[in-house]
Short mmCIF file of C-alpha atoms and ligand atoms in Angstrom, two decimals:
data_model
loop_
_atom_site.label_atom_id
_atom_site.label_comp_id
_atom_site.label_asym_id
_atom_site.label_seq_id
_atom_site.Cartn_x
_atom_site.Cartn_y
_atom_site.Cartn_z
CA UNK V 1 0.00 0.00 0.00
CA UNK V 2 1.27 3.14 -1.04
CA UNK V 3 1.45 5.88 1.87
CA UNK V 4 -0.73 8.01 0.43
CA UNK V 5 -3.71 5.91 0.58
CA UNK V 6 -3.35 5.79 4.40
CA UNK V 7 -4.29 9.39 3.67
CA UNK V 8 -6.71 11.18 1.45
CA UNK V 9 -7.99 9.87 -1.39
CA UNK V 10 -7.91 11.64 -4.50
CA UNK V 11 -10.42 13.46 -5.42
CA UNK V 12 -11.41 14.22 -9.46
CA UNK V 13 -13.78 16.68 -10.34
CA UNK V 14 -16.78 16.12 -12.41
CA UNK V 15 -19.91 17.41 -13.52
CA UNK V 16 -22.95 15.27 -13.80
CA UNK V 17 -24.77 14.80 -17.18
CA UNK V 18 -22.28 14.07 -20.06
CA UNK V 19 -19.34 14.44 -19.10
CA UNK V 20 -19.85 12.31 -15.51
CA UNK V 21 -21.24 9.21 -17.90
CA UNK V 22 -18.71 9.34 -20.65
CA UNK V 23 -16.30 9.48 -18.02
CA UNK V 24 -17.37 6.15 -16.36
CA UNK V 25 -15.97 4.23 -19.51
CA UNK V 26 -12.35 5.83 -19.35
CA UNK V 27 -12.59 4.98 -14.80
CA UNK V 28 -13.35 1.42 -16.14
CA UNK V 29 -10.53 1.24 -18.19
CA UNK V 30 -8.09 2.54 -15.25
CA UNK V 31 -10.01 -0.91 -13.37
CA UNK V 32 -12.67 1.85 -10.98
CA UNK V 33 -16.99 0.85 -10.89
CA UNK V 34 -19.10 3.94 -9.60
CA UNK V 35 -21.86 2.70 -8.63
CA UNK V 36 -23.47 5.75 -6.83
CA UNK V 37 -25.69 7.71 -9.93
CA UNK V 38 -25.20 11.36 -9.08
CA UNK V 39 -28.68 12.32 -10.80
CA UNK V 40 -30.83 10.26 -8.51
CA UNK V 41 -27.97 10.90 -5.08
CA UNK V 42 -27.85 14.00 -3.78
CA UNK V 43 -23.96 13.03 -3.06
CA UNK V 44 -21.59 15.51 -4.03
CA UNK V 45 -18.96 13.26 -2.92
CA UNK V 46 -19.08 9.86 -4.52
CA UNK V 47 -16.91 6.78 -3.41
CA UNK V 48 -15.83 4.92 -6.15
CA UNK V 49 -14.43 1.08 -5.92
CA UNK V 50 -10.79 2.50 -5.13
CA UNK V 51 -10.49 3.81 -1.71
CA UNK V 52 -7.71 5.96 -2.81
CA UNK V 53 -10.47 7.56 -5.63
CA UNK V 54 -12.97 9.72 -4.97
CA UNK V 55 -15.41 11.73 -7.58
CA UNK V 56 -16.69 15.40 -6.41
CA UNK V 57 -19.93 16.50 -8.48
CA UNK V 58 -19.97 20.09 -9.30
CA UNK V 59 -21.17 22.47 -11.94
CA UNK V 60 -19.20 22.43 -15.37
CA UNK V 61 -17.73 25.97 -15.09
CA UNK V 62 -16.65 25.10 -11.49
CA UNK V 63 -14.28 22.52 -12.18
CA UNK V 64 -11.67 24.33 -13.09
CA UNK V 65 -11.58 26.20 -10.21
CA UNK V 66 -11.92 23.39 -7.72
CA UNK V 67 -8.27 22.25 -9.57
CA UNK V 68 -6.63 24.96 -9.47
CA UNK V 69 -7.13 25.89 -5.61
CA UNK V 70 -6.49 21.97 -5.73
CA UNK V 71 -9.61 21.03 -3.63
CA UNK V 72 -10.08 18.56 -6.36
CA UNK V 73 -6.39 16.75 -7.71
CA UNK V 74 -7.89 16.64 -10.92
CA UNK V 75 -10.47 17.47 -13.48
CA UNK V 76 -12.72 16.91 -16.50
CA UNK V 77 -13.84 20.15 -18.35
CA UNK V 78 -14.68 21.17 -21.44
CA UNK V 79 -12.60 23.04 -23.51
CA UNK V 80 -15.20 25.67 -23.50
CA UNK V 81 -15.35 25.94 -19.94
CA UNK V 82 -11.21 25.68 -19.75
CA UNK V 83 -10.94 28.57 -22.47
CA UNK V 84 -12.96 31.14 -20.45
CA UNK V 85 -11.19 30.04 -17.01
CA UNK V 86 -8.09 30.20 -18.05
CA UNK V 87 -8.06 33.83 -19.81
CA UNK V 88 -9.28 35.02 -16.11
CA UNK V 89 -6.93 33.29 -13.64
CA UNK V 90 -3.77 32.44 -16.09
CA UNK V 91 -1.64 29.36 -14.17
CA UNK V 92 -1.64 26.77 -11.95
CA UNK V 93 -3.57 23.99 -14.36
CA UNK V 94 -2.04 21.12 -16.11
CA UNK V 95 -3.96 20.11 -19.15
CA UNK V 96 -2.59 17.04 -20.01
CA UNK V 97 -4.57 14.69 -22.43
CA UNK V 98 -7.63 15.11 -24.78
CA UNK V 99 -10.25 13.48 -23.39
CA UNK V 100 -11.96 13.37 -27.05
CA UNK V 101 -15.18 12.82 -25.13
CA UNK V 102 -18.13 15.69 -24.81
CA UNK V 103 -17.53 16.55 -28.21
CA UNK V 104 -19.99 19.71 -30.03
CA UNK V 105 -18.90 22.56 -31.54
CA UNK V 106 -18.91 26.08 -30.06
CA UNK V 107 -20.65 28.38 -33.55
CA UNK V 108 -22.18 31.84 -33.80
CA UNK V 109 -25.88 31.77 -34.51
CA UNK V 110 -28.22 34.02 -35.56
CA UNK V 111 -31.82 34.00 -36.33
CA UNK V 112 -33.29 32.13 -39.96
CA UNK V 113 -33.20 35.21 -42.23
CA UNK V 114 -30.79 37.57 -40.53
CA UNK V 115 -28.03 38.51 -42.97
CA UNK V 116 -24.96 37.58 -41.30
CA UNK V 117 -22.79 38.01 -44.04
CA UNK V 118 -23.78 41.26 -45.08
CA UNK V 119 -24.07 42.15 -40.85
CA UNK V 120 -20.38 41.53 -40.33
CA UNK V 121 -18.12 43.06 -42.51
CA UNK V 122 -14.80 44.53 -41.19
CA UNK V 123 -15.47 47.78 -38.84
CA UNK V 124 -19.17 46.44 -38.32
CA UNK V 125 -20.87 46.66 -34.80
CA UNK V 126 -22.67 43.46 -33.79
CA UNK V 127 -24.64 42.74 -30.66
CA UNK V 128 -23.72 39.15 -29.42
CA UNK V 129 -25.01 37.25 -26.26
CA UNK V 130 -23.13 34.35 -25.06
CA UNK V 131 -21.58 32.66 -21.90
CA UNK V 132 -18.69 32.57 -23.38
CA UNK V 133 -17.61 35.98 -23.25
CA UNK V 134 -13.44 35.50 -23.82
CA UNK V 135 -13.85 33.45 -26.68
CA UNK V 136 -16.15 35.57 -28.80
CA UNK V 137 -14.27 38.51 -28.05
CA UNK V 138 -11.47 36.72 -29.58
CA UNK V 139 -13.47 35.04 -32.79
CA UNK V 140 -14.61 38.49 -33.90
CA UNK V 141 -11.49 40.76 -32.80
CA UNK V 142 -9.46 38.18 -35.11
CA UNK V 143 -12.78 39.03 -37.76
CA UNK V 144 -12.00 42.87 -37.13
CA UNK V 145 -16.06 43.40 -36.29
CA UNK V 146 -16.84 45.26 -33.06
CA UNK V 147 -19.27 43.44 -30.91
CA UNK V 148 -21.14 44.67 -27.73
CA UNK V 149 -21.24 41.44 -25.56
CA UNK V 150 -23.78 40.58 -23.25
CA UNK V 151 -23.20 38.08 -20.69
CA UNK V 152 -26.06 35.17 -20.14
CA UNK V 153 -25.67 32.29 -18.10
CA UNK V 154 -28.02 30.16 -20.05
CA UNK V 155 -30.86 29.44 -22.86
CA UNK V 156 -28.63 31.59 -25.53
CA UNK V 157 -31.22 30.70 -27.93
CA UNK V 158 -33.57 33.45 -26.44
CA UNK V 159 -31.81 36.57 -27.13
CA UNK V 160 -32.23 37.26 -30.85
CA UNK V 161 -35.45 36.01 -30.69
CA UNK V 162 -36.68 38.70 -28.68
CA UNK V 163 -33.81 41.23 -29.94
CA UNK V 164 -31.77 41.16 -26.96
CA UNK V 165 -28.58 40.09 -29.22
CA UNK V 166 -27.98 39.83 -33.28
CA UNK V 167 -26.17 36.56 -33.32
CA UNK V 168 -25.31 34.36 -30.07
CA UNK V 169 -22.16 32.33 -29.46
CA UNK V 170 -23.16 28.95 -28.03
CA UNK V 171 -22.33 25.01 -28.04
CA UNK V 172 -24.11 23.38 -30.76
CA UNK V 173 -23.88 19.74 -31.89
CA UNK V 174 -26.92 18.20 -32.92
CA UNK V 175 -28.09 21.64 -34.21
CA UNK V 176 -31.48 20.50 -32.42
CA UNK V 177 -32.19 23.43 -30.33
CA UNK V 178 -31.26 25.82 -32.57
CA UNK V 179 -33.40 24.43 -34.79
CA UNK V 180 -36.58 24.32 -32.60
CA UNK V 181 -35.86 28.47 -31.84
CA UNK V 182 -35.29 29.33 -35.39
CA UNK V 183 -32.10 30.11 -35.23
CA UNK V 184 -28.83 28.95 -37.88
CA UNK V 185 -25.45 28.16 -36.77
CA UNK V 186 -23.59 30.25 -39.10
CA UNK V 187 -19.34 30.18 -38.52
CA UNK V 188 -17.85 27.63 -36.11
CA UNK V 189 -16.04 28.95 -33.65
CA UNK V 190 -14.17 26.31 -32.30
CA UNK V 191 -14.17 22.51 -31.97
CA UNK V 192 -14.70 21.48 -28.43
CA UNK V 193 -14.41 18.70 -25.91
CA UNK V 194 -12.84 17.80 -22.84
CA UNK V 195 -9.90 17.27 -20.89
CA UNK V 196 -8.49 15.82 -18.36
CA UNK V 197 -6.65 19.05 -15.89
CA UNK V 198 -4.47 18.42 -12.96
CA UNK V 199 -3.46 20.72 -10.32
CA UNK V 200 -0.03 21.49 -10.67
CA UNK V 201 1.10 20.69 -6.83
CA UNK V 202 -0.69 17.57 -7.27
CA UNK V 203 1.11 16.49 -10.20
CA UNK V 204 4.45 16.90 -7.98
CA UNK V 205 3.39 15.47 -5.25
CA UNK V 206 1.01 12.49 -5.85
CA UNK V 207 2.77 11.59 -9.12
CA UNK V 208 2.89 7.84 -8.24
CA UNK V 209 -1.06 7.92 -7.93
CA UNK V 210 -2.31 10.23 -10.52
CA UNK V 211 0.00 9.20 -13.62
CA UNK V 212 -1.09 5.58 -13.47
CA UNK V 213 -4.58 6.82 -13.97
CA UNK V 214 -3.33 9.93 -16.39
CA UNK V 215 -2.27 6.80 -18.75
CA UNK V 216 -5.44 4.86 -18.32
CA UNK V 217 -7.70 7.96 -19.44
CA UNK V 218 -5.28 8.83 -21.93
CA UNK V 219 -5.00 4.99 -24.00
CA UNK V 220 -8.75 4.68 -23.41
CA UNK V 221 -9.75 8.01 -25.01
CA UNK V 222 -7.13 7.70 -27.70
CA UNK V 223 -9.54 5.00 -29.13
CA UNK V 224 -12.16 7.98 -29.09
CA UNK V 225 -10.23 10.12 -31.21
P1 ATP G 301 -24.66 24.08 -16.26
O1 ATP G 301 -25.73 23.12 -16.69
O2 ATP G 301 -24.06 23.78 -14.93
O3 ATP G 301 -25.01 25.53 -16.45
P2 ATP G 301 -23.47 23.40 -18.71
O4 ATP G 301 -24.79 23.55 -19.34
O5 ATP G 301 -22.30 24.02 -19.38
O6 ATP G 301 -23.44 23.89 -17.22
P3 ATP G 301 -23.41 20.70 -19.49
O7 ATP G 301 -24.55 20.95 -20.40
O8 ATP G 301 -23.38 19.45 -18.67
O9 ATP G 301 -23.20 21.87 -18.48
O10 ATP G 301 -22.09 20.76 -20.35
C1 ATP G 301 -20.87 20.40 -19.81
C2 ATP G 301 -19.85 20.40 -20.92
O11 ATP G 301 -20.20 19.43 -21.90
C3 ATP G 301 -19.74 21.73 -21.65
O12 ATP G 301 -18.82 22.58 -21.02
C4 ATP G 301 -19.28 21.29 -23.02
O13 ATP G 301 -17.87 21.12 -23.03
C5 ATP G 301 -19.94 19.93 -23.19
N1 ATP G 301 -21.21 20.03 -23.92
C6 ATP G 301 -22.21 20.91 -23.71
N2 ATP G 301 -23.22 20.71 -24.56
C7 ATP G 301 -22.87 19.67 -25.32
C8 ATP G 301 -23.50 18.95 -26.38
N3 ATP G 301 -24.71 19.29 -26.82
N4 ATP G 301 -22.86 17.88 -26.90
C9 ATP G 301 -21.67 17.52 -26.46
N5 ATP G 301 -21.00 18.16 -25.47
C10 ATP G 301 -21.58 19.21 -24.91
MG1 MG G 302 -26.19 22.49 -20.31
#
């Protein structure tokens, strides 16, 4: 028995939905059962068949930041979620493998009809709501089209319906719900899924525990890719 697991376990941070279940395949491949559901528990710690593993359940933006202060060892977030932490508190994450799992798209989107084109040529003014503030900034900086952003923390879809926003930024990838609103994805803004972060003390100091499981997740997923 290693020291260690005299001591805490380590903990990885999840959030429940998607990523929590297509993360179960890549524990089974490292040899680790859940067999607590964290949509029927109201756990937000869950043992798993390791005693030196244990899951935390928290919302998708908050991983991250439950690795970096390293109250969780490690991490599964979406790239989405990783791009927007990161360009606010630089440091302190490792982001070692491609998950390849939680994959969509993040687009722009605007409503059937609306004349994107012709709405965003260079020194244009757009209106855009989106969570993900840092990474539209970016897309249409690098497009040379001013935006005014508005910040929403969810249902996207809503604003240019009732002229809140001309186009939204949002994760699409059945095109489903955009669909059902009226609304077109119209540019891709970036490919997204998830990875695996690690806090960076961690990765010094529990080495022996977390690379083991680092290699699991990564040969597993690589058959995702
Ligand atoms: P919350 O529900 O807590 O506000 P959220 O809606 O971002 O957060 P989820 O919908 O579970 O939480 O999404 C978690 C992650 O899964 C996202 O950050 C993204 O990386 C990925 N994701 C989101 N929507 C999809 C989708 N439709 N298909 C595939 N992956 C997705
Ligand atoms: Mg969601």
């Amino acid at each position: 028995m290693s020291p260690a697991s005299l001591d805490k376990p380590l903990t990885l941070a999840l959030s429940k939905g998607r990523i929590f279940d297509e993360t179960m395949p890549l524990l089974a491949a490292a040899g680790i059962q859940v067999t607590e559901n964290p949509e029927t528990s109201r756990k937000l710690i869950i043992p798993t068949s390791s005693d030196n593993l244990q899951l935390i359940i928290v919302r998708a933006s908050d991983v991250p930041t439950y690795v970096q202060y390293g109250a969780a060892d490690f991490g599964i977030a979406g790239k989405d979620v990783l791009h927007e932490h990161v360009a606010e508190h630089p440091g302190g994450l490792y982001q070692p493998v491609d998950l390849n799992i939680a994959r969509c798209r993040l687009c722009v989107a605007v409503r059937r009809g609306f004349d994107y084109e012709a709405a965003v040529y260079k020194g244009a003014r757009l209106r855009v709501a989106t969570k993900y503030v840092q990474a539209a900034r970016e897309h249409f900086a690098a497009k040379g089209v001013y935006v005014d952003l508005i910040k929403l923390y969810g249902s996207m879809e809503l604003a240019p319906l009732v002229g809140l926003a001309d186009a939204i930024v949002d994760l699409v990838s059945t095109g489903g719900t955009l669909k059902a609103n009226n609304l077109v994805a119209v540019e891709e803004v970036a490919q997204i899924s998830s990875r695996l972060i690690v806090n960076q003390a961690s990765l010094k100091t529990r080495s022996a525990e977390l690379q083991p499981l680092i290699d699991a997740f990564s040969h597993a997923s690589a058959s995702l890719a």
